[in-house]
Every structure is written in C-alpha cells, then in structure tokens.
C-alpha positions as MATLAB code, in Angstrom:
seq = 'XXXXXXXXXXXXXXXXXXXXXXXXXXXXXXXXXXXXXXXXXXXXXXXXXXXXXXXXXXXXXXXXXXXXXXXXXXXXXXXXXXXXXXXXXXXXXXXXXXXXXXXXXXXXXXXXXXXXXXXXXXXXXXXXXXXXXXXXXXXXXXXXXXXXXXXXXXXXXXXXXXXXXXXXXXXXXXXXXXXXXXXXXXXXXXXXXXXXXXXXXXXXXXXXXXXXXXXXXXXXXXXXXXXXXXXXXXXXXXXXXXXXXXXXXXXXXXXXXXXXXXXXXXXXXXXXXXXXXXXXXXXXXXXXXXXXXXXXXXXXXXXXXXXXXXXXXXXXXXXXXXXXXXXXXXXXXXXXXXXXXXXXXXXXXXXXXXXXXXXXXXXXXXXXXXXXXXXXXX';
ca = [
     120.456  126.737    5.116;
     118.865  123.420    4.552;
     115.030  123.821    4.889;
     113.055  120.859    6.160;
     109.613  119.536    4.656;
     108.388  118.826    8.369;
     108.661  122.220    9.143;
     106.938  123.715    6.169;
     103.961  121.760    6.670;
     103.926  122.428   10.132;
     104.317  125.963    9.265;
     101.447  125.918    6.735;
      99.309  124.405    9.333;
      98.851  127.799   10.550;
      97.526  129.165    7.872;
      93.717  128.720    5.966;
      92.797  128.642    2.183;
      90.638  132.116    2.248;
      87.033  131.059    2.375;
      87.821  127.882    3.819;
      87.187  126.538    7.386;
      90.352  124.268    8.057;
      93.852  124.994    7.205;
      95.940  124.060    3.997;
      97.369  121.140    5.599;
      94.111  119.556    7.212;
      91.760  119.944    3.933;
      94.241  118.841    1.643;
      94.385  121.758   -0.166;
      98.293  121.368   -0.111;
      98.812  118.538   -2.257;
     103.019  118.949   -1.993;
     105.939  120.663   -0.551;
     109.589  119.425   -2.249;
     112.724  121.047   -0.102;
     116.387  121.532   -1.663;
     118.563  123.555    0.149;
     117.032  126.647    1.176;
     114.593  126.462   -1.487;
     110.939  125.465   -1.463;
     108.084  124.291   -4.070;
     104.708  124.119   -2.668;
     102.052  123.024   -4.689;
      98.307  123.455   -3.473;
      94.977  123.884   -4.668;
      91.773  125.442   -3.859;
      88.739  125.949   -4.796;
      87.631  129.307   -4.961;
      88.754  130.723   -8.400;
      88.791  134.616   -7.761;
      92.452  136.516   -9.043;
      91.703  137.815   -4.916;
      91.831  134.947   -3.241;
      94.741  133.330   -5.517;
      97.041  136.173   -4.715;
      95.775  136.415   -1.012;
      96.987  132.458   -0.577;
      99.948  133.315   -2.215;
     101.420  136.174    0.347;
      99.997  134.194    3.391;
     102.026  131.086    2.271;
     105.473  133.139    1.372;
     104.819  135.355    4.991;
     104.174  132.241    6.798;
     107.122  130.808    5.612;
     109.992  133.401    5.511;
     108.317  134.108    9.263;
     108.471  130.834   11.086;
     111.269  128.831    8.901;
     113.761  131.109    7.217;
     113.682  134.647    5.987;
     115.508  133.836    3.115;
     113.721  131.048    1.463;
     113.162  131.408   -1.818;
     110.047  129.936   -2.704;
     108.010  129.118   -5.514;
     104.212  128.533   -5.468;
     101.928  126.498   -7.643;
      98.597  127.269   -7.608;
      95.766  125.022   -9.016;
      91.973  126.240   -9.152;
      89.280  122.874   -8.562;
      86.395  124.584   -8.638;
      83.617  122.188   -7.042;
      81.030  120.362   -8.977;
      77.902  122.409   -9.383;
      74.262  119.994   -8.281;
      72.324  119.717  -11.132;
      69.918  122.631  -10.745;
      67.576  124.165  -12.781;
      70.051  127.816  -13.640;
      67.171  129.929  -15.436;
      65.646  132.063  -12.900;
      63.008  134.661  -12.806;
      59.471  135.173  -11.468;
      56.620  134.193  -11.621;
      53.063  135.032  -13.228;
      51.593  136.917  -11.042;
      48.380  135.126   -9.663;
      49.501  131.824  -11.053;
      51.497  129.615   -8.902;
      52.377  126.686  -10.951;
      52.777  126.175  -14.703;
      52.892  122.543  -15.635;
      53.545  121.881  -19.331;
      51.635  118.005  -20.659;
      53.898  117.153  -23.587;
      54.285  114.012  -26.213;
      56.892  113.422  -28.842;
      54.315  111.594  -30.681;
      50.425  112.274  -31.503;
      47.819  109.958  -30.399;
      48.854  108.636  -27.163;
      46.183  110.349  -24.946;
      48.034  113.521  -23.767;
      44.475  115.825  -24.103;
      42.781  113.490  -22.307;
      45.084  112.959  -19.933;
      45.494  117.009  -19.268;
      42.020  116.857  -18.923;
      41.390  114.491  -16.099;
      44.663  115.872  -14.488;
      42.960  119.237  -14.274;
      39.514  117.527  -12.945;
      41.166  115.670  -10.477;
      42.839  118.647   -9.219;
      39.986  120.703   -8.769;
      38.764  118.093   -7.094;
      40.839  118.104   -4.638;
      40.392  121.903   -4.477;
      42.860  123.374   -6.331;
      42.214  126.159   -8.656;
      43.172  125.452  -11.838;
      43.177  126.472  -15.236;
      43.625  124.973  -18.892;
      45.453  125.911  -21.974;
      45.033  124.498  -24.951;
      48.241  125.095  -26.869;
      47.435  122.666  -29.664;
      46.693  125.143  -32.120;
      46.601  122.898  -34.908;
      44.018  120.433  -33.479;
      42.596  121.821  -30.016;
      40.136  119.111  -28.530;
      40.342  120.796  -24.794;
      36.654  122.759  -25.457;
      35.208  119.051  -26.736;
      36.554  117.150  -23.450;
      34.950  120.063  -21.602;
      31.836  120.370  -22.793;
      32.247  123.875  -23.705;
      33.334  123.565  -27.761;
      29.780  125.826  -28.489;
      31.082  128.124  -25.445;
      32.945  131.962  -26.200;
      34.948  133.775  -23.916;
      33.533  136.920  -22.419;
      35.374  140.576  -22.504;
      35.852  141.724  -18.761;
      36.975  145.078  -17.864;
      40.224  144.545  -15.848;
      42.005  147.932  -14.948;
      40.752  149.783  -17.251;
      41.759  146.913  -19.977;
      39.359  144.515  -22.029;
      40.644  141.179  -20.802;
      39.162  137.950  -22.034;
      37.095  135.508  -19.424;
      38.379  132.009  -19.891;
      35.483  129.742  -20.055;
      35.211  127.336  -17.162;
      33.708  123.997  -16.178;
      33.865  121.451  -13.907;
      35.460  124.025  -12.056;
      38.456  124.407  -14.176;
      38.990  127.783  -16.455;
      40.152  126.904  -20.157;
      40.898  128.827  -23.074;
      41.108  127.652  -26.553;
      42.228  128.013  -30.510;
      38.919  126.287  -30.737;
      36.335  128.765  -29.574;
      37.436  131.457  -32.226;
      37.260  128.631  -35.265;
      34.054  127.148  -36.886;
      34.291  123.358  -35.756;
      34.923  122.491  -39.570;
      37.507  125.445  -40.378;
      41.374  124.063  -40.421;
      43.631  126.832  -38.530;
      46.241  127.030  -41.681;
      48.830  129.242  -40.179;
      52.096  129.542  -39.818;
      54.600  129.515  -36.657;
      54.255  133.414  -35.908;
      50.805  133.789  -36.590;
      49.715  130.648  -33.775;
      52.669  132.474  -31.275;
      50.678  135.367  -31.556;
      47.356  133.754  -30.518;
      48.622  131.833  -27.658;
      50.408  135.170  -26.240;
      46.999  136.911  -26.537;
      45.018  133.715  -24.828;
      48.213  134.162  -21.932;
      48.821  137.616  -21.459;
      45.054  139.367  -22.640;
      43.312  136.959  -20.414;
      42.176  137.405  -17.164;
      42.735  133.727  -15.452;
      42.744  135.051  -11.805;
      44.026  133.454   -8.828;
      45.397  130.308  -10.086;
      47.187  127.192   -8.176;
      47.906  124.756  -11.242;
      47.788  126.179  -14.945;
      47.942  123.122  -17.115;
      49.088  123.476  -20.592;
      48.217  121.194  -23.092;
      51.252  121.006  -25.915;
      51.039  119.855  -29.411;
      52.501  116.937  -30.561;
      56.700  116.702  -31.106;
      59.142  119.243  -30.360;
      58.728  122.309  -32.616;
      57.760  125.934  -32.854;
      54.497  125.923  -30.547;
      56.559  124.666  -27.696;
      59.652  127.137  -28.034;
      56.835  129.937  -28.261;
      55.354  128.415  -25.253;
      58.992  128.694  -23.223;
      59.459  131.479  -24.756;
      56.346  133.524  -23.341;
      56.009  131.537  -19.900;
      58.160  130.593  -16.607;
      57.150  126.813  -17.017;
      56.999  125.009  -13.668;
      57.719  121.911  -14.842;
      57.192  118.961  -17.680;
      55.165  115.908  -17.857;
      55.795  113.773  -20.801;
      52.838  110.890  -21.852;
      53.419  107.934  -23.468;
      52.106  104.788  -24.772;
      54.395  101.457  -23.517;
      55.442  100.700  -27.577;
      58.669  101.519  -28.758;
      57.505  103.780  -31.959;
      55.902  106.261  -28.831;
      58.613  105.823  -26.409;
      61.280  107.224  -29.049;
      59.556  110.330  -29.452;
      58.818  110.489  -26.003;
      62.597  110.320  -24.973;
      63.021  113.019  -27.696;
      60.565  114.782  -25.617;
      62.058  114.618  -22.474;
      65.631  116.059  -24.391;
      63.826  118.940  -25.340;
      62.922  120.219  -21.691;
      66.486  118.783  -20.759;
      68.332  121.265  -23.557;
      71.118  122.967  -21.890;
      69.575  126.625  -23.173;
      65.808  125.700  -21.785;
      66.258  123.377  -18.735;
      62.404  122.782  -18.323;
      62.930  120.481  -15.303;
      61.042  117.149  -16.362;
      58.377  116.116  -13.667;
      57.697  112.449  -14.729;
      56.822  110.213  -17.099;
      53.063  108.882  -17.331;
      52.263  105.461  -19.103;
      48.764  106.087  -20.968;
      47.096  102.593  -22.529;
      49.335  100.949  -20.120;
      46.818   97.621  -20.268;
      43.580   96.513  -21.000;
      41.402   94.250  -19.376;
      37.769   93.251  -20.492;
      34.858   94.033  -18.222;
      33.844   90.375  -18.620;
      37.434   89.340  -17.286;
      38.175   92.102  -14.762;
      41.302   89.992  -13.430;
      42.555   90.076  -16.659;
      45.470   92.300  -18.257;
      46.660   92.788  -21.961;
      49.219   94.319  -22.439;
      48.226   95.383  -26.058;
      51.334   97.769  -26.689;
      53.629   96.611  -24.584;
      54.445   96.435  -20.998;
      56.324   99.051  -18.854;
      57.960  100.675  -21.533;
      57.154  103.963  -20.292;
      58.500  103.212  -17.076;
      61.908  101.724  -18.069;
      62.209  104.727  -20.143;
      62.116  107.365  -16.610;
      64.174  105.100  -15.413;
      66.563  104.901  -17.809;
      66.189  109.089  -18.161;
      66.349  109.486  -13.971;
      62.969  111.418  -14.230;
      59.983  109.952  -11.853;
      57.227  107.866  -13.166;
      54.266  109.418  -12.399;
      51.921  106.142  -13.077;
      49.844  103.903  -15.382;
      46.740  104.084  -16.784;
      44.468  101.535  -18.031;
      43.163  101.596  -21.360;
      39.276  101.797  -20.687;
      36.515  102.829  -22.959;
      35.079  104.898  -20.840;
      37.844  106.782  -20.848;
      37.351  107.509  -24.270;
      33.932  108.040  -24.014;
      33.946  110.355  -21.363;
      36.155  112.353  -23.521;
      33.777  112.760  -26.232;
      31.041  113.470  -24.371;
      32.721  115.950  -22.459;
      32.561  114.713  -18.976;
      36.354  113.854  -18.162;
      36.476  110.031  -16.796;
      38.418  111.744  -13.178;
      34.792  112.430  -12.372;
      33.496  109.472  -11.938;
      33.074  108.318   -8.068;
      34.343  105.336   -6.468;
      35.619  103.597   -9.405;
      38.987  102.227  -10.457;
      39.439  105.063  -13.024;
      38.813  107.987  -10.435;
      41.404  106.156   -8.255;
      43.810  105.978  -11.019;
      43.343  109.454  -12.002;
      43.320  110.731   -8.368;
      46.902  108.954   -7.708;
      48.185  110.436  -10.738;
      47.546  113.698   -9.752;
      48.466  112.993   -6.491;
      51.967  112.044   -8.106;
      52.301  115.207   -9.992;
      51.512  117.596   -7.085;
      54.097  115.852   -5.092;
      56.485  116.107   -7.745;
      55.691  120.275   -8.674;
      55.848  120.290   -4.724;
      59.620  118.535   -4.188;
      60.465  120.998   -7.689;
      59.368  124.112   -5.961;
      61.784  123.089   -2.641;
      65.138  121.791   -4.787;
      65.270  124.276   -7.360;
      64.639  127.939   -8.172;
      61.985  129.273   -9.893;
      62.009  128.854  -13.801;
      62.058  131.296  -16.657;
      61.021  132.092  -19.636;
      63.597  131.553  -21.961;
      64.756  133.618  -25.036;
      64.773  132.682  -28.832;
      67.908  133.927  -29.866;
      68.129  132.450  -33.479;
      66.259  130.712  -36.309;
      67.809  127.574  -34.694;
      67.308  127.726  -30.936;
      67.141  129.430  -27.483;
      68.910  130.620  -24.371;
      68.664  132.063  -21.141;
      67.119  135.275  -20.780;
      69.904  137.873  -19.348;
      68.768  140.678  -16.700;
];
C-alpha cells in the first residue's frame, strides 16, 4: 500500500507531545513526515528531555499510525530533544540568615574611590528612612567603618544569648557595626594572612548577636581576592553594588568587579553600578560642573555590563569631612548631598526589592579548591 503524507499528518494531529498543550502538528513539534510506499519517516522534536517521555511519543506516534492509516506501516521515528532556553536566574539557592533579611555586598575593583564612605551614608540614609540596618566592615586590612561612625574608641559588649556569649555590635546613628578595628590599637597593622582574617570575619558574623535586621551592609576590601570568596563563602549575599570613579584606570577594575559576582560558580546577582566623584563644582560657582575624572564612565560601563546604574555623586568636601569626623554627610538636612544620598538609597532598595521578586534566594557558596568556588550541594 502506498501511504499518503496528508494522512499522516492528519493522523498525528490527534495526538500531543507529553507535557505539551497542543498536538504534534499544531506546535511544530513535527518538523517532517517523508512517505515511500508503505513506509514512513517522521521526524519531530520536543522539548522535554526525559528517556519517559521520548519513548512515550514514540508508541503514541507508531499506535496512531498503524491505527488510523495502515497496520502494516513500517515506520521509523526520529527523535530530537530542544530543550528550552533557561532565563538568566540566579541558580544558587538556600536560606536565609535568620533575623537578617537582606545582605547587600559594597564592592570596588580598585582602592580609593569612596566605597567606605559610600557604605556609610547608604546605611544612614537607610535608617533614615527606618530601616534597621547593620554594618560590616570586611576590610580587614584597613577598616575605616568605626572612624566614619564615630565609634573607632568604642568595644563591643558580651551579651548572653541562649545560654551563649554573643558579641553586641556597636551602634550609632542608629545603625549596628562591627569592626577589625575595635580589637586593634589605631597604630597596629593587622599582618595576617587569608585564613587567619576568614576566621575573624566568621566570628564578627556568626558570634554576634545583630538582631532583627532589614539591610546588612557589608563593606568589601578592595579587588577581587580571598576576603571576598570568604565573605561568599560564609554568607547568602543578597546582592552586589560595585563603586566607581568615572576614569578609565577605576572603571577596569570595576568591570573586573562586576565579573567576579557574575562567575558562573558564585552568581552574586549585581545590583548596580554607583558613580562616586562623578563632578565637582565650587561653592563660589554652584552652576558649575568639572568633570575632574571623567564624565559618565561609570554609567556607560552598567550599560555596557546590563546591570542598573544606581546614580552619581558629587565630589564635595563635605563629604569628606563628614567622614572624618564621623558624622556621615546622608545626615545632613535639606541639602543637595542628603538628596543625593537619599535617591541613591532609594535606587538600591528598589533594586534588592525587584531582586527579591525575579530570582530565588542566594547562597552561600563553597570553596572547593585553592583556585575557586562552586555551588553548595544539599
């Protein structure tokens, strides 16, 4: 008998690709069907990659066929698995601290481009707006958190949690921060070596009572290095912030930055880029703007990286001095820097807020050699 390609596709149109709404005909999944004599090739694809449903497509196609054309047909069936494209989605799962809600990592490739002070104002600004909120100060090398708070001649206090001695972060300006710096003289150099400062930040993380927290802000060292894979290592970071100065030298280090979160094995998800020293304009010229290092560079870099720009900030002196004197510049009222600050922050809670809908939670991830990292498996 002479089979006819009408009446296999009309006989496959009976039929559905298992886990699949509309039949092999109407979703394309049957790409051919080539007739001669009373023998058939049908070639067809699907998506769902199981051994189960690949065998399961394969008896309801020669049933179908030997039931409603010919009995006798002899048939052969190609199968092709298209799996379809995963969304880009954050794939390391796990819980959260309890009693923290949000861990939000402040990062820089390169040194010097503001990122204490900015963590500093960030965390102000959100207390502000009456978050609760804690700092750590992860720069073990050169922690200047206790000096922007005013609490460098402060010590942490032992409380009794559950029958455990628990350190009491210190807290200001109604943030809680904890510190390298108030366990070292202010003139004693912390010489030690990658396992040693891991060590200390686990026991400022996990033997420290912070509490009911909404924001936990860590403040990163400089680069991409040991502190940071300790860091991911011991914590389900919410999210990234990268800062960076507008000139090329920062904004190199500060894409290298932005790789690191973006590594296949720690998929940090980046929240946004913020441009620090973005311009300067004198007080006697207040219509004024230099752009001393550059303009924009830190925002052509998100966009050129698809991560959000978070904002600019100007480069004021009382920023600076604000800083040293330990009153963070975000708590000034009703000038342009609190407004600055207060949109930034502003940025970065809508960012953490759109993270926490589009992706699942993130998790700690696992040093597995001298080299790197991967996913923790449970």
């Amino acid at each position: 008998m002479k089979l006819n390609k009408q009446d296999i596709y009309k006989a496959l149109e009976t039929i559905t690709v298992p886990g699949e709404g509309q039949n092999m005909v109407e979703s394309g999944a049957i790409t051919n069907v080539i007739t001669f004599g009373d023998e058939v090739i049908v070639d067809i694809t699907i998506k769902n990659p199981s051994l189960q449903a690949k065998k399961r497509t394969e008896v309801d196609i020669l049933k179908t066929i030997h039931e409603k054309v010919y009995e006798k047909a002899k048939i052969k069936i190609n199968i092709k698995v298209e799996a379809p494209a995963k969304a880009a989605t954050n794939v390391i799962k796990g819980k959260s601290i309890p009693g923290i809600q949000n861990i939000v990592a402040i990062a820089s490739g390169k040194g010097g481009v503001g990122k204490s002070t900015v963590t500093a104002n960030l965390a102000v600004s959100l207390a502000k707006m009456g978050f609760k909120v804690g700092v750590l100060d992860a720069d073990i090398y050169g922690p200047s958190i206790p000096i922007m708070f005013d609490v460098e001649n402060e010590r942490p206090l032992a409380v009794n949690i559950d029958g455990k001695s628990k350190m009491k972060p210190v807290e200001n300006y109604g943030v809680k921060v904890l510190s390298i710096g108030f366990f070292t003289k202010p003139d004693q150099a912390v010489v030690w070596r990658g396992p040693m400062a891991a060590k200390a930040l686990n026991q400022m993380i996990f033997d420290a009572h912070w509490g009911e927290l909404d924001f936990m802000l860590i403040d990163l060292p400089p680069g991409t290095g040991d502190i940071h894979l300790s860091i991911m290592q011991s914590l389900p970071i919410t999210g990234a912030v990268v800062v960076s100065t507008p000139q090329n030298v920062a904004l190199a280090d500060a894409k290298k930055g932005v790789a690191m979160f973006q590594q296949d094995s720690i998929q940090v998800p980046v929240l946004g880029i913020i441009e620090n020293m973005a311009y300067f304009t004198p007080e006697e010229l207040p219509n004024n703007k230099y752009y001393i290092f550059g303009k924009e560079g830190a925002k052509n870099l998100a966009e050129d990286l698809k991560v959000p720009f978070l904002g600019h900030l100007p480069l004021v002196q009382s920023i600076r001095e604000a800083g040293d004197v330990g009153r963070p510049a975000a708590l000034q009222t009703a000038t342009i820097l609190e407004q600055a600050f207060e949109k930034l922050t502003q940025n970065v809670v809508q960012e953490v807020v759109r993270r926490n809908d589009t992706l699942p939670p993130t998790e700690a991830i696992k040093i597995t050699t001298m080299a790197g990292c991967s996913a923790v498996k449970k």
